[in-house]
């Protein structure tokens, strides 16, 4: 029997972000489970920092998924770019966006969630997403670290991420924090320890959901 496969797509062209995602999902590569392949998008910008960036990768993602035989797909960008178009292209195979999955997991752990955002323009997209998802009453807000996606994969930004998480808890009254970029993955444990509330790494949550979808054929 052919081993089933989940394709995780980083919609930007940053190799460091793709590597950070790959490291984050490594614990989910379990014996007997589906193969988890993590790839970048060569046609994508260095980071998804604006709505224009998010819109620019929709058709490349649709084309990538249309020609791939994976059993499930994860869009590893917190903007969930092209999520509904990619679901159409996947022909019924599961497609999971990390923002949706991260936010839904946060709602299971607390009453109010906050998001560590890359930039002010990211905050606007996150506000819109909370409204569209119908969870804005439980959205405490977002806090920008003023960084690019590639910068979040490095060690130097950890202090800024912790400060943002702490501000979400103390000033916005969040009791769960979601990391708003897949490149932030390696900092999750350190942020959680520093701020004292659960911290969600959304790529891990989306891949975990994809594994369940593949194994249960749902």
mmCIF file with all atom_site columns, C-alpha atoms in Angstrom:
data_model
loop_
_atom_site.group_PDB
_atom_site.id
_atom_site.type_symbol
_atom_site.label_atom_id
_atom_site.label_alt_id
_atom_site.label_comp_id
_atom_site.label_asym_id
_atom_site.label_entity_id
_atom_site.label_seq_id
_atom_site.pdbx_PDB_ins_code
_atom_site.Cartn_x
_atom_site.Cartn_y
_atom_site.Cartn_z
_atom_site.occupancy
_atom_site.B_iso_or_equiv
_atom_site.pdbx_formal_charge
_atom_site.auth_seq_id
_atom_site.auth_comp_id
_atom_site.auth_asym_id
_atom_site.auth_atom_id
_atom_site.pdbx_PDB_model_num
ATOM 1   C CA . UNK A 1 1   ? 0.000   0.000  0.000   1.00 0.00 ? 1   UNK A CA 1
ATOM 2   C CA . UNK A 1 2   ? 1.354   3.416  -0.948  1.00 0.00 ? 2   UNK A CA 1
ATOM 3   C CA . UNK A 1 3   ? 2.133   5.564  2.060   1.00 0.00 ? 3   UNK A CA 1
ATOM 4   C CA . UNK A 1 4   ? -0.206  8.499  2.351   1.00 0.00 ? 4   UNK A CA 1
ATOM 5   C CA . UNK A 1 5   ? 1.273   11.997 2.162   1.00 0.00 ? 5   UNK A CA 1
ATOM 6   C CA . UNK A 1 6   ? 0.532   15.482 3.464   1.00 0.00 ? 6   UNK A CA 1
ATOM 7   C CA . UNK A 1 7   ? 2.010   18.387 1.519   1.00 0.00 ? 7   UNK A CA 1
ATOM 8   C CA . UNK A 1 8   ? 2.745   21.486 3.614   1.00 0.00 ? 8   UNK A CA 1
ATOM 9   C CA . UNK A 1 9   ? 3.260   24.551 1.421   1.00 0.00 ? 9   UNK A CA 1
ATOM 10  C CA . UNK A 1 10  ? 5.005   27.683 2.639   1.00 0.00 ? 10  UNK A CA 1
ATOM 11  C CA . UNK A 1 11  ? 3.568   30.253 0.186   1.00 0.00 ? 11  UNK A CA 1
ATOM 12  C CA . UNK A 1 12  ? 6.645   32.458 0.341   1.00 0.00 ? 12  UNK A CA 1
ATOM 13  C CA . UNK A 1 13  ? 10.090  31.852 -1.120  1.00 0.00 ? 13  UNK A CA 1
ATOM 14  C CA . UNK A 1 14  ? 12.069  32.122 2.147   1.00 0.00 ? 14  UNK A CA 1
ATOM 15  C CA . UNK A 1 15  ? 14.174  28.994 2.685   1.00 0.00 ? 15  UNK A CA 1
ATOM 16  C CA . UNK A 1 16  ? 14.634  29.846 6.371   1.00 0.00 ? 16  UNK A CA 1
ATOM 17  C CA . UNK A 1 17  ? 10.875  29.986 6.945   1.00 0.00 ? 17  UNK A CA 1
ATOM 18  C CA . UNK A 1 18  ? 10.379  26.678 5.118   1.00 0.00 ? 18  UNK A CA 1
ATOM 19  C CA . UNK A 1 19  ? 13.091  25.112 7.292   1.00 0.00 ? 19  UNK A CA 1
ATOM 20  C CA . UNK A 1 20  ? 11.448  26.484 10.459  1.00 0.00 ? 20  UNK A CA 1
ATOM 21  C CA . UNK A 1 21  ? 8.122   24.938 9.430   1.00 0.00 ? 21  UNK A CA 1
ATOM 22  C CA . UNK A 1 22  ? 9.810   21.616 8.700   1.00 0.00 ? 22  UNK A CA 1
ATOM 23  C CA . UNK A 1 23  ? 11.397  21.609 12.164  1.00 0.00 ? 23  UNK A CA 1
ATOM 24  C CA . UNK A 1 24  ? 8.090   22.536 13.806  1.00 0.00 ? 24  UNK A CA 1
ATOM 25  C CA . UNK A 1 25  ? 6.198   19.612 12.296  1.00 0.00 ? 25  UNK A CA 1
ATOM 26  C CA . UNK A 1 26  ? 8.990   17.067 12.837  1.00 0.00 ? 26  UNK A CA 1
ATOM 27  C CA . UNK A 1 27  ? 7.380   15.669 16.043  1.00 0.00 ? 27  UNK A CA 1
ATOM 28  C CA . UNK A 1 28  ? 4.290   14.804 13.987  1.00 0.00 ? 28  UNK A CA 1
ATOM 29  C CA . UNK A 1 29  ? 6.222   12.405 11.754  1.00 0.00 ? 29  UNK A CA 1
ATOM 30  C CA . UNK A 1 30  ? 5.051   9.305  13.566  1.00 0.00 ? 30  UNK A CA 1
ATOM 31  C CA . UNK A 1 31  ? 5.505   5.621  12.791  1.00 0.00 ? 31  UNK A CA 1
ATOM 32  C CA . UNK A 1 32  ? 2.645   4.423  10.623  1.00 0.00 ? 32  UNK A CA 1
ATOM 33  C CA . UNK A 1 33  ? 1.458   7.953  9.979   1.00 0.00 ? 33  UNK A CA 1
ATOM 34  C CA . UNK A 1 34  ? 1.411   9.828  6.682   1.00 0.00 ? 34  UNK A CA 1
ATOM 35  C CA . UNK A 1 35  ? 4.548   11.270 5.169   1.00 0.00 ? 35  UNK A CA 1
ATOM 36  C CA . UNK A 1 36  ? 4.814   15.020 5.829   1.00 0.00 ? 36  UNK A CA 1
ATOM 37  C CA . UNK A 1 37  ? 6.551   16.959 3.070   1.00 0.00 ? 37  UNK A CA 1
ATOM 38  C CA . UNK A 1 38  ? 7.293   20.662 3.528   1.00 0.00 ? 38  UNK A CA 1
ATOM 39  C CA . UNK A 1 39  ? 8.009   22.829 0.487   1.00 0.00 ? 39  UNK A CA 1
ATOM 40  C CA . UNK A 1 40  ? 8.320   26.511 -0.335  1.00 0.00 ? 40  UNK A CA 1
ATOM 41  C CA . UNK A 1 41  ? 6.760   28.338 -3.255  1.00 0.00 ? 41  UNK A CA 1
ATOM 42  C CA . UNK A 1 42  ? 9.394   29.558 -5.688  1.00 0.00 ? 42  UNK A CA 1
ATOM 43  C CA . UNK A 1 43  ? 6.936   31.993 -7.274  1.00 0.00 ? 43  UNK A CA 1
ATOM 44  C CA . UNK A 1 44  ? 6.064   33.541 -3.911  1.00 0.00 ? 44  UNK A CA 1
ATOM 45  C CA . UNK A 1 45  ? 7.438   36.777 -2.443  1.00 0.00 ? 45  UNK A CA 1
ATOM 46  C CA . UNK A 1 46  ? 10.095  36.636 0.324   1.00 0.00 ? 46  UNK A CA 1
ATOM 47  C CA . UNK A 1 47  ? 7.287   37.060 2.839   1.00 0.00 ? 47  UNK A CA 1
ATOM 48  C CA . UNK A 1 48  ? 3.519   37.599 2.918   1.00 0.00 ? 48  UNK A CA 1
ATOM 49  C CA . UNK A 1 49  ? 3.483   41.086 4.400   1.00 0.00 ? 49  UNK A CA 1
ATOM 50  C CA . UNK A 1 50  ? 0.483   42.665 2.646   1.00 0.00 ? 50  UNK A CA 1
ATOM 51  C CA . UNK A 1 51  ? -2.865  41.724 1.145   1.00 0.00 ? 51  UNK A CA 1
ATOM 52  C CA . UNK A 1 52  ? -1.289  42.135 -2.279  1.00 0.00 ? 52  UNK A CA 1
ATOM 53  C CA . UNK A 1 53  ? 1.358   39.560 -1.337  1.00 0.00 ? 53  UNK A CA 1
ATOM 54  C CA . UNK A 1 54  ? -1.341  37.171 -0.128  1.00 0.00 ? 54  UNK A CA 1
ATOM 55  C CA . UNK A 1 55  ? -3.392  37.611 -3.288  1.00 0.00 ? 55  UNK A CA 1
ATOM 56  C CA . UNK A 1 56  ? -0.338  37.151 -5.518  1.00 0.00 ? 56  UNK A CA 1
ATOM 57  C CA . UNK A 1 57  ? 0.190   33.540 -4.446  1.00 0.00 ? 57  UNK A CA 1
ATOM 58  C CA . UNK A 1 58  ? -3.375  32.303 -4.894  1.00 0.00 ? 58  UNK A CA 1
ATOM 59  C CA . UNK A 1 59  ? -3.016  31.013 -8.451  1.00 0.00 ? 59  UNK A CA 1
ATOM 60  C CA . UNK A 1 60  ? 0.480   29.565 -7.900  1.00 0.00 ? 60  UNK A CA 1
ATOM 61  C CA . UNK A 1 61  ? -0.959  27.659 -4.939  1.00 0.00 ? 61  UNK A CA 1
ATOM 62  C CA . UNK A 1 62  ? -3.945  26.490 -6.986  1.00 0.00 ? 62  UNK A CA 1
ATOM 63  C CA . UNK A 1 63  ? -1.615  25.284 -9.737  1.00 0.00 ? 63  UNK A CA 1
ATOM 64  C CA . UNK A 1 64  ? 0.722   23.558 -7.268  1.00 0.00 ? 64  UNK A CA 1
ATOM 65  C CA . UNK A 1 65  ? -2.097  21.666 -5.605  1.00 0.00 ? 65  UNK A CA 1
ATOM 66  C CA . UNK A 1 66  ? -3.814  20.796 -8.902  1.00 0.00 ? 66  UNK A CA 1
ATOM 67  C CA . UNK A 1 67  ? -0.789  18.882 -10.142 1.00 0.00 ? 67  UNK A CA 1
ATOM 68  C CA . UNK A 1 68  ? 0.084   17.127 -6.872  1.00 0.00 ? 68  UNK A CA 1
ATOM 69  C CA . UNK A 1 69  ? -1.294  13.778 -5.715  1.00 0.00 ? 69  UNK A CA 1
ATOM 70  C CA . UNK A 1 70  ? -0.956  14.398 -1.967  1.00 0.00 ? 70  UNK A CA 1
ATOM 71  C CA . UNK A 1 71  ? -3.749  13.146 0.272   1.00 0.00 ? 71  UNK A CA 1
ATOM 72  C CA . UNK A 1 72  ? -4.035  16.459 2.144   1.00 0.00 ? 72  UNK A CA 1
ATOM 73  C CA . UNK A 1 73  ? -2.562  19.950 2.004   1.00 0.00 ? 73  UNK A CA 1
ATOM 74  C CA . UNK A 1 74  ? -1.614  22.574 4.579   1.00 0.00 ? 74  UNK A CA 1
ATOM 75  C CA . UNK A 1 75  ? -1.221  26.250 3.646   1.00 0.00 ? 75  UNK A CA 1
ATOM 76  C CA . UNK A 1 76  ? 1.528   27.361 6.018   1.00 0.00 ? 76  UNK A CA 1
ATOM 77  C CA . UNK A 1 77  ? 0.947   31.111 6.074   1.00 0.00 ? 77  UNK A CA 1
ATOM 78  C CA . UNK A 1 78  ? -1.121  32.908 8.693   1.00 0.00 ? 78  UNK A CA 1
ATOM 79  C CA . UNK A 1 79  ? -3.020  34.798 6.002   1.00 0.00 ? 79  UNK A CA 1
ATOM 80  C CA . UNK A 1 80  ? -4.459  31.463 4.749   1.00 0.00 ? 80  UNK A CA 1
ATOM 81  C CA . UNK A 1 81  ? -3.981  32.783 1.178   1.00 0.00 ? 81  UNK A CA 1
ATOM 82  C CA . UNK A 1 82  ? -6.304  31.297 -1.408  1.00 0.00 ? 82  UNK A CA 1
ATOM 83  C CA . UNK A 1 83  ? -7.757  28.821 1.066   1.00 0.00 ? 83  UNK A CA 1
ATOM 84  C CA . UNK A 1 84  ? -11.146 28.460 -0.615  1.00 0.00 ? 84  UNK A CA 1
ATOM 85  C CA . UNK A 1 85  ? -9.755  28.466 -4.163  1.00 0.00 ? 85  UNK A CA 1
ATOM 86  C CA . UNK A 1 86  ? -7.218  25.809 -3.197  1.00 0.00 ? 86  UNK A CA 1
ATOM 87  C CA . UNK A 1 87  ? -9.966  23.707 -1.639  1.00 0.00 ? 87  UNK A CA 1
ATOM 88  C CA . UNK A 1 88  ? -11.773 23.782 -4.967  1.00 0.00 ? 88  UNK A CA 1
ATOM 89  C CA . UNK A 1 89  ? -8.571  22.766 -6.763  1.00 0.00 ? 89  UNK A CA 1
ATOM 90  C CA . UNK A 1 90  ? -7.967  19.889 -4.339  1.00 0.00 ? 90  UNK A CA 1
ATOM 91  C CA . UNK A 1 91  ? -11.101 18.100 -5.513  1.00 0.00 ? 91  UNK A CA 1
ATOM 92  C CA . UNK A 1 92  ? -12.364 17.062 -2.093  1.00 0.00 ? 92  UNK A CA 1
ATOM 93  C CA . UNK A 1 93  ? -8.995  16.314 -0.510  1.00 0.00 ? 93  UNK A CA 1
ATOM 94  C CA . UNK A 1 94  ? -8.526  18.144 2.829   1.00 0.00 ? 94  UNK A CA 1
ATOM 95  C CA . UNK A 1 95  ? -6.918  21.603 2.680   1.00 0.00 ? 95  UNK A CA 1
ATOM 96  C CA . UNK A 1 96  ? -6.146  23.232 6.006   1.00 0.00 ? 96  UNK A CA 1
ATOM 97  C CA . UNK A 1 97  ? -5.105  26.818 6.657   1.00 0.00 ? 97  UNK A CA 1
ATOM 98  C CA . UNK A 1 98  ? -2.850  27.382 9.626   1.00 0.00 ? 98  UNK A CA 1
ATOM 99  C CA . UNK A 1 99  ? -4.693  30.521 10.765  1.00 0.00 ? 99  UNK A CA 1
ATOM 100 C CA . UNK A 1 100 ? -8.057  28.754 10.928  1.00 0.00 ? 100 UNK A CA 1
ATOM 101 C CA . UNK A 1 101 ? -6.559  25.785 12.741  1.00 0.00 ? 101 UNK A CA 1
ATOM 102 C CA . UNK A 1 102 ? -4.512  27.896 15.136  1.00 0.00 ? 102 UNK A CA 1
ATOM 103 C CA . UNK A 1 103 ? -7.456  30.099 16.059  1.00 0.00 ? 103 UNK A CA 1
ATOM 104 C CA . UNK A 1 104 ? -9.835  27.166 16.513  1.00 0.00 ? 104 UNK A CA 1
ATOM 105 C CA . UNK A 1 105 ? -7.314  25.486 18.828  1.00 0.00 ? 105 UNK A CA 1
ATOM 106 C CA . UNK A 1 106 ? -6.936  28.707 20.820  1.00 0.00 ? 106 UNK A CA 1
ATOM 107 C CA . UNK A 1 107 ? -10.706 28.839 21.347  1.00 0.00 ? 107 UNK A CA 1
ATOM 108 C CA . UNK A 1 108 ? -10.489 25.433 23.036  1.00 0.00 ? 108 UNK A CA 1
ATOM 109 C CA . UNK A 1 109 ? -7.915  26.673 25.545  1.00 0.00 ? 109 UNK A CA 1
ATOM 110 C CA . UNK A 1 110 ? -9.223  30.058 26.641  1.00 0.00 ? 110 UNK A CA 1
ATOM 111 C CA . UNK A 1 111 ? -11.888 32.704 26.354  1.00 0.00 ? 111 UNK A CA 1
ATOM 112 C CA . UNK A 1 112 ? -9.840  35.365 24.544  1.00 0.00 ? 112 UNK A CA 1
ATOM 113 C CA . UNK A 1 113 ? -6.996  34.844 22.094  1.00 0.00 ? 113 UNK A CA 1
ATOM 114 C CA . UNK A 1 114 ? -4.406  37.308 20.875  1.00 0.00 ? 114 UNK A CA 1
ATOM 115 C CA . UNK A 1 115 ? -2.074  37.084 17.886  1.00 0.00 ? 115 UNK A CA 1
ATOM 116 C CA . UNK A 1 116 ? 1.603   37.983 17.606  1.00 0.00 ? 116 UNK A CA 1
ATOM 117 C CA . UNK A 1 117 ? 1.677   39.789 14.255  1.00 0.00 ? 117 UNK A CA 1
ATOM 118 C CA . UNK A 1 118 ? 4.515   40.591 11.909  1.00 0.00 ? 118 UNK A CA 1
ATOM 119 C CA . UNK A 1 119 ? 3.466   44.147 11.063  1.00 0.00 ? 119 UNK A CA 1
ATOM 120 C CA . UNK A 1 120 ? 0.597   46.677 11.250  1.00 0.00 ? 120 UNK A CA 1
ATOM 121 C CA . UNK A 1 121 ? -0.659  45.484 7.858   1.00 0.00 ? 121 UNK A CA 1
ATOM 122 C CA . UNK A 1 122 ? -0.762  41.939 9.245   1.00 0.00 ? 122 UNK A CA 1
ATOM 123 C CA . UNK A 1 123 ? -2.958  43.196 12.082  1.00 0.00 ? 123 UNK A CA 1
ATOM 124 C CA . UNK A 1 124 ? -5.530  44.523 9.615   1.00 0.00 ? 124 UNK A CA 1
ATOM 125 C CA . UNK A 1 125 ? -5.729  41.125 7.913   1.00 0.00 ? 125 UNK A CA 1
ATOM 126 C CA . UNK A 1 126 ? -6.053  39.370 11.262  1.00 0.00 ? 126 UNK A CA 1
ATOM 127 C CA . UNK A 1 127 ? -8.851  41.693 12.374  1.00 0.00 ? 127 UNK A CA 1
ATOM 128 C CA . UNK A 1 128 ? -10.684 40.959 9.126   1.00 0.00 ? 128 UNK A CA 1
ATOM 129 C CA . UNK A 1 129 ? -10.111 37.219 9.511   1.00 0.00 ? 129 UNK A CA 1
ATOM 130 C CA . UNK A 1 130 ? -11.535 37.191 13.050  1.00 0.00 ? 130 UNK A CA 1
ATOM 131 C CA . UNK A 1 131 ? -14.617 39.016 11.792  1.00 0.00 ? 131 UNK A CA 1
ATOM 132 C CA . UNK A 1 132 ? -15.105 36.697 8.799   1.00 0.00 ? 132 UNK A CA 1
ATOM 133 C CA . UNK A 1 133 ? -14.655 33.610 10.998  1.00 0.00 ? 133 UNK A CA 1
ATOM 134 C CA . UNK A 1 134 ? -17.248 34.990 13.410  1.00 0.00 ? 134 UNK A CA 1
ATOM 135 C CA . UNK A 1 135 ? -14.894 34.890 16.411  1.00 0.00 ? 135 UNK A CA 1
ATOM 136 C CA . UNK A 1 136 ? -14.271 38.616 16.802  1.00 0.00 ? 136 UNK A CA 1
ATOM 137 C CA . UNK A 1 137 ? -16.036 38.666 20.200  1.00 0.00 ? 137 UNK A CA 1
ATOM 138 C CA . UNK A 1 138 ? -13.247 36.425 21.528  1.00 0.00 ? 138 UNK A CA 1
ATOM 139 C CA . UNK A 1 139 ? -10.406 38.132 19.660  1.00 0.00 ? 139 UNK A CA 1
ATOM 140 C CA . UNK A 1 140 ? -8.361  40.185 22.128  1.00 0.00 ? 140 UNK A CA 1
ATOM 141 C CA . UNK A 1 141 ? -6.238  41.777 19.431  1.00 0.00 ? 141 UNK A CA 1
ATOM 142 C CA . UNK A 1 142 ? -2.886  41.507 17.672  1.00 0.00 ? 142 UNK A CA 1
ATOM 143 C CA . UNK A 1 143 ? 0.509   42.948 18.574  1.00 0.00 ? 143 UNK A CA 1
ATOM 144 C CA . UNK A 1 144 ? 3.108   43.694 15.904  1.00 0.00 ? 144 UNK A CA 1
ATOM 145 C CA . UNK A 1 145 ? 6.810   42.909 16.218  1.00 0.00 ? 145 UNK A CA 1
ATOM 146 C CA . UNK A 1 146 ? 7.669   44.891 13.077  1.00 0.00 ? 146 UNK A CA 1
ATOM 147 C CA . UNK A 1 147 ? 9.574   42.088 11.353  1.00 0.00 ? 147 UNK A CA 1
ATOM 148 C CA . UNK A 1 148 ? 9.726   40.103 8.144   1.00 0.00 ? 148 UNK A CA 1
ATOM 149 C CA . UNK A 1 149 ? 8.844   36.418 8.000   1.00 0.00 ? 149 UNK A CA 1
ATOM 150 C CA . UNK A 1 150 ? 12.506  35.478 7.502   1.00 0.00 ? 150 UNK A CA 1
ATOM 151 C CA . UNK A 1 151 ? 13.555  37.485 10.560  1.00 0.00 ? 151 UNK A CA 1
ATOM 152 C CA . UNK A 1 152 ? 11.190  35.530 12.816  1.00 0.00 ? 152 UNK A CA 1
ATOM 153 C CA . UNK A 1 153 ? 13.096  32.311 12.133  1.00 0.00 ? 153 UNK A CA 1
ATOM 154 C CA . UNK A 1 154 ? 16.264  33.741 13.730  1.00 0.00 ? 154 UNK A CA 1
ATOM 155 C CA . UNK A 1 155 ? 17.264  33.835 17.391  1.00 0.00 ? 155 UNK A CA 1
ATOM 156 C CA . UNK A 1 156 ? 17.642  37.616 17.636  1.00 0.00 ? 156 UNK A CA 1
ATOM 157 C CA . UNK A 1 157 ? 13.904  38.316 17.542  1.00 0.00 ? 157 UNK A CA 1
ATOM 158 C CA . UNK A 1 158 ? 12.913  36.115 20.475  1.00 0.00 ? 158 UNK A CA 1
ATOM 159 C CA . UNK A 1 159 ? 12.864  38.990 22.972  1.00 0.00 ? 159 UNK A CA 1
ATOM 160 C CA . UNK A 1 160 ? 10.501  41.013 20.761  1.00 0.00 ? 160 UNK A CA 1
ATOM 161 C CA . UNK A 1 161 ? 8.194   38.032 20.383  1.00 0.00 ? 161 UNK A CA 1
ATOM 162 C CA . UNK A 1 162 ? 8.093   37.568 24.149  1.00 0.00 ? 162 UNK A CA 1
ATOM 163 C CA . UNK A 1 163 ? 7.381   41.274 24.663  1.00 0.00 ? 163 UNK A CA 1
ATOM 164 C CA . UNK A 1 164 ? 4.525   41.076 22.154  1.00 0.00 ? 164 UNK A CA 1
ATOM 165 C CA . UNK A 1 165 ? 3.067   38.001 23.841  1.00 0.00 ? 165 UNK A CA 1
ATOM 166 C CA . UNK A 1 166 ? 3.313   39.643 27.242  1.00 0.00 ? 166 UNK A CA 1
ATOM 167 C CA . UNK A 1 167 ? 1.570   42.783 25.942  1.00 0.00 ? 167 UNK A CA 1
ATOM 168 C CA . UNK A 1 168 ? -1.280  40.679 24.574  1.00 0.00 ? 168 UNK A CA 1
ATOM 169 C CA . UNK A 1 169 ? -1.767  39.140 28.013  1.00 0.00 ? 169 UNK A CA 1
ATOM 170 C CA . UNK A 1 170 ? -1.343  42.248 30.173  1.00 0.00 ? 170 UNK A CA 1
ATOM 171 C CA . UNK A 1 171 ? -2.780  44.959 27.940  1.00 0.00 ? 171 UNK A CA 1
ATOM 172 C CA . UNK A 1 172 ? -5.240  43.103 25.692  1.00 0.00 ? 172 UNK A CA 1
ATOM 173 C CA . UNK A 1 173 ? -6.318  40.516 28.299  1.00 0.00 ? 173 UNK A CA 1
ATOM 174 C CA . UNK A 1 174 ? -5.637  37.505 26.089  1.00 0.00 ? 174 UNK A CA 1
ATOM 175 C CA . UNK A 1 175 ? -5.444  34.172 27.889  1.00 0.00 ? 175 UNK A CA 1
ATOM 176 C CA . UNK A 1 176 ? -4.141  32.292 24.850  1.00 0.00 ? 176 UNK A CA 1
ATOM 177 C CA . UNK A 1 177 ? -1.602  33.573 22.318  1.00 0.00 ? 177 UNK A CA 1
ATOM 178 C CA . UNK A 1 178 ? -1.357  32.446 18.695  1.00 0.00 ? 178 UNK A CA 1
ATOM 179 C CA . UNK A 1 179 ? 1.867   32.898 16.758  1.00 0.00 ? 179 UNK A CA 1
ATOM 180 C CA . UNK A 1 180 ? 0.971   34.843 13.612  1.00 0.00 ? 180 UNK A CA 1
ATOM 181 C CA . UNK A 1 181 ? 3.693   33.551 11.288  1.00 0.00 ? 181 UNK A CA 1
ATOM 182 C CA . UNK A 1 182 ? 4.921   30.037 10.580  1.00 0.00 ? 182 UNK A CA 1
ATOM 183 C CA . UNK A 1 183 ? 8.518   31.253 10.825  1.00 0.00 ? 183 UNK A CA 1
ATOM 184 C CA . UNK A 1 184 ? 8.066   31.877 14.573  1.00 0.00 ? 184 UNK A CA 1
ATOM 185 C CA . UNK A 1 185 ? 7.759   28.167 15.348  1.00 0.00 ? 185 UNK A CA 1
ATOM 186 C CA . UNK A 1 186 ? 11.069  27.604 17.143  1.00 0.00 ? 186 UNK A CA 1
ATOM 187 C CA . UNK A 1 187 ? 10.219  30.256 19.746  1.00 0.00 ? 187 UNK A CA 1
ATOM 188 C CA . UNK A 1 188 ? 6.932   28.767 20.973  1.00 0.00 ? 188 UNK A CA 1
ATOM 189 C CA . UNK A 1 189 ? 8.174   27.077 24.148  1.00 0.00 ? 189 UNK A CA 1
ATOM 190 C CA . UNK A 1 190 ? 10.264  30.073 25.216  1.00 0.00 ? 190 UNK A CA 1
ATOM 191 C CA . UNK A 1 191 ? 7.362   32.482 24.729  1.00 0.00 ? 191 UNK A CA 1
ATOM 192 C CA . UNK A 1 192 ? 4.958   30.232 26.651  1.00 0.00 ? 192 UNK A CA 1
ATOM 193 C CA . UNK A 1 193 ? 7.377   29.907 29.554  1.00 0.00 ? 193 UNK A CA 1
ATOM 194 C CA . UNK A 1 194 ? 7.967   33.668 29.668  1.00 0.00 ? 194 UNK A CA 1
ATOM 195 C CA . UNK A 1 195 ? 4.333   34.816 29.520  1.00 0.00 ? 195 UNK A CA 1
ATOM 196 C CA . UNK A 1 196 ? 2.617   32.039 31.459  1.00 0.00 ? 196 UNK A CA 1
ATOM 197 C CA . UNK A 1 197 ? -0.272  31.264 29.097  1.00 0.00 ? 197 UNK A CA 1
ATOM 198 C CA . UNK A 1 198 ? -0.695  28.691 26.304  1.00 0.00 ? 198 UNK A CA 1
ATOM 199 C CA . UNK A 1 199 ? 1.022   29.630 23.042  1.00 0.00 ? 199 UNK A CA 1
ATOM 200 C CA . UNK A 1 200 ? -0.241  28.055 19.814  1.00 0.00 ? 200 UNK A CA 1
ATOM 201 C CA . UNK A 1 201 ? 2.042   27.269 16.877  1.00 0.00 ? 201 UNK A CA 1
ATOM 202 C CA . UNK A 1 202 ? -0.515  27.128 14.048  1.00 0.00 ? 202 UNK A CA 1
ATOM 203 C CA . UNK A 1 203 ? 1.424   25.028 11.524  1.00 0.00 ? 203 UNK A CA 1
ATOM 204 C CA . UNK A 1 204 ? 1.646   22.222 14.058  1.00 0.00 ? 204 UNK A CA 1
ATOM 205 C CA . UNK A 1 205 ? -2.093  22.441 14.698  1.00 0.00 ? 205 UNK A CA 1
ATOM 206 C CA . UNK A 1 206 ? -2.925  22.358 10.984  1.00 0.00 ? 206 UNK A CA 1
ATOM 207 C CA . UNK A 1 207 ? -0.666  19.381 10.289  1.00 0.00 ? 207 UNK A CA 1
ATOM 208 C CA . UNK A 1 208 ? -2.095  17.527 13.290  1.00 0.00 ? 208 UNK A CA 1
ATOM 209 C CA . UNK A 1 209 ? -5.587  18.121 11.910  1.00 0.00 ? 209 UNK A CA 1
ATOM 210 C CA . UNK A 1 210 ? -4.464  16.964 8.464   1.00 0.00 ? 210 UNK A CA 1
ATOM 211 C CA . UNK A 1 211 ? -3.110  13.731 9.924   1.00 0.00 ? 211 UNK A CA 1
ATOM 212 C CA . UNK A 1 212 ? -6.467  13.061 11.531  1.00 0.00 ? 212 UNK A CA 1
ATOM 213 C CA . UNK A 1 213 ? -8.288  13.864 8.304   1.00 0.00 ? 213 UNK A CA 1
ATOM 214 C CA . UNK A 1 214 ? -6.082  11.481 6.310   1.00 0.00 ? 214 UNK A CA 1
ATOM 215 C CA . UNK A 1 215 ? -6.180  8.601  8.786   1.00 0.00 ? 215 UNK A CA 1
ATOM 216 C CA . UNK A 1 216 ? -9.938  8.887  9.305   1.00 0.00 ? 216 UNK A CA 1
ATOM 217 C CA . UNK A 1 217 ? -10.741 9.643  5.640   1.00 0.00 ? 217 UNK A CA 1
ATOM 218 C CA . UNK A 1 218 ? -12.727 12.738 6.617   1.00 0.00 ? 218 UNK A CA 1
#
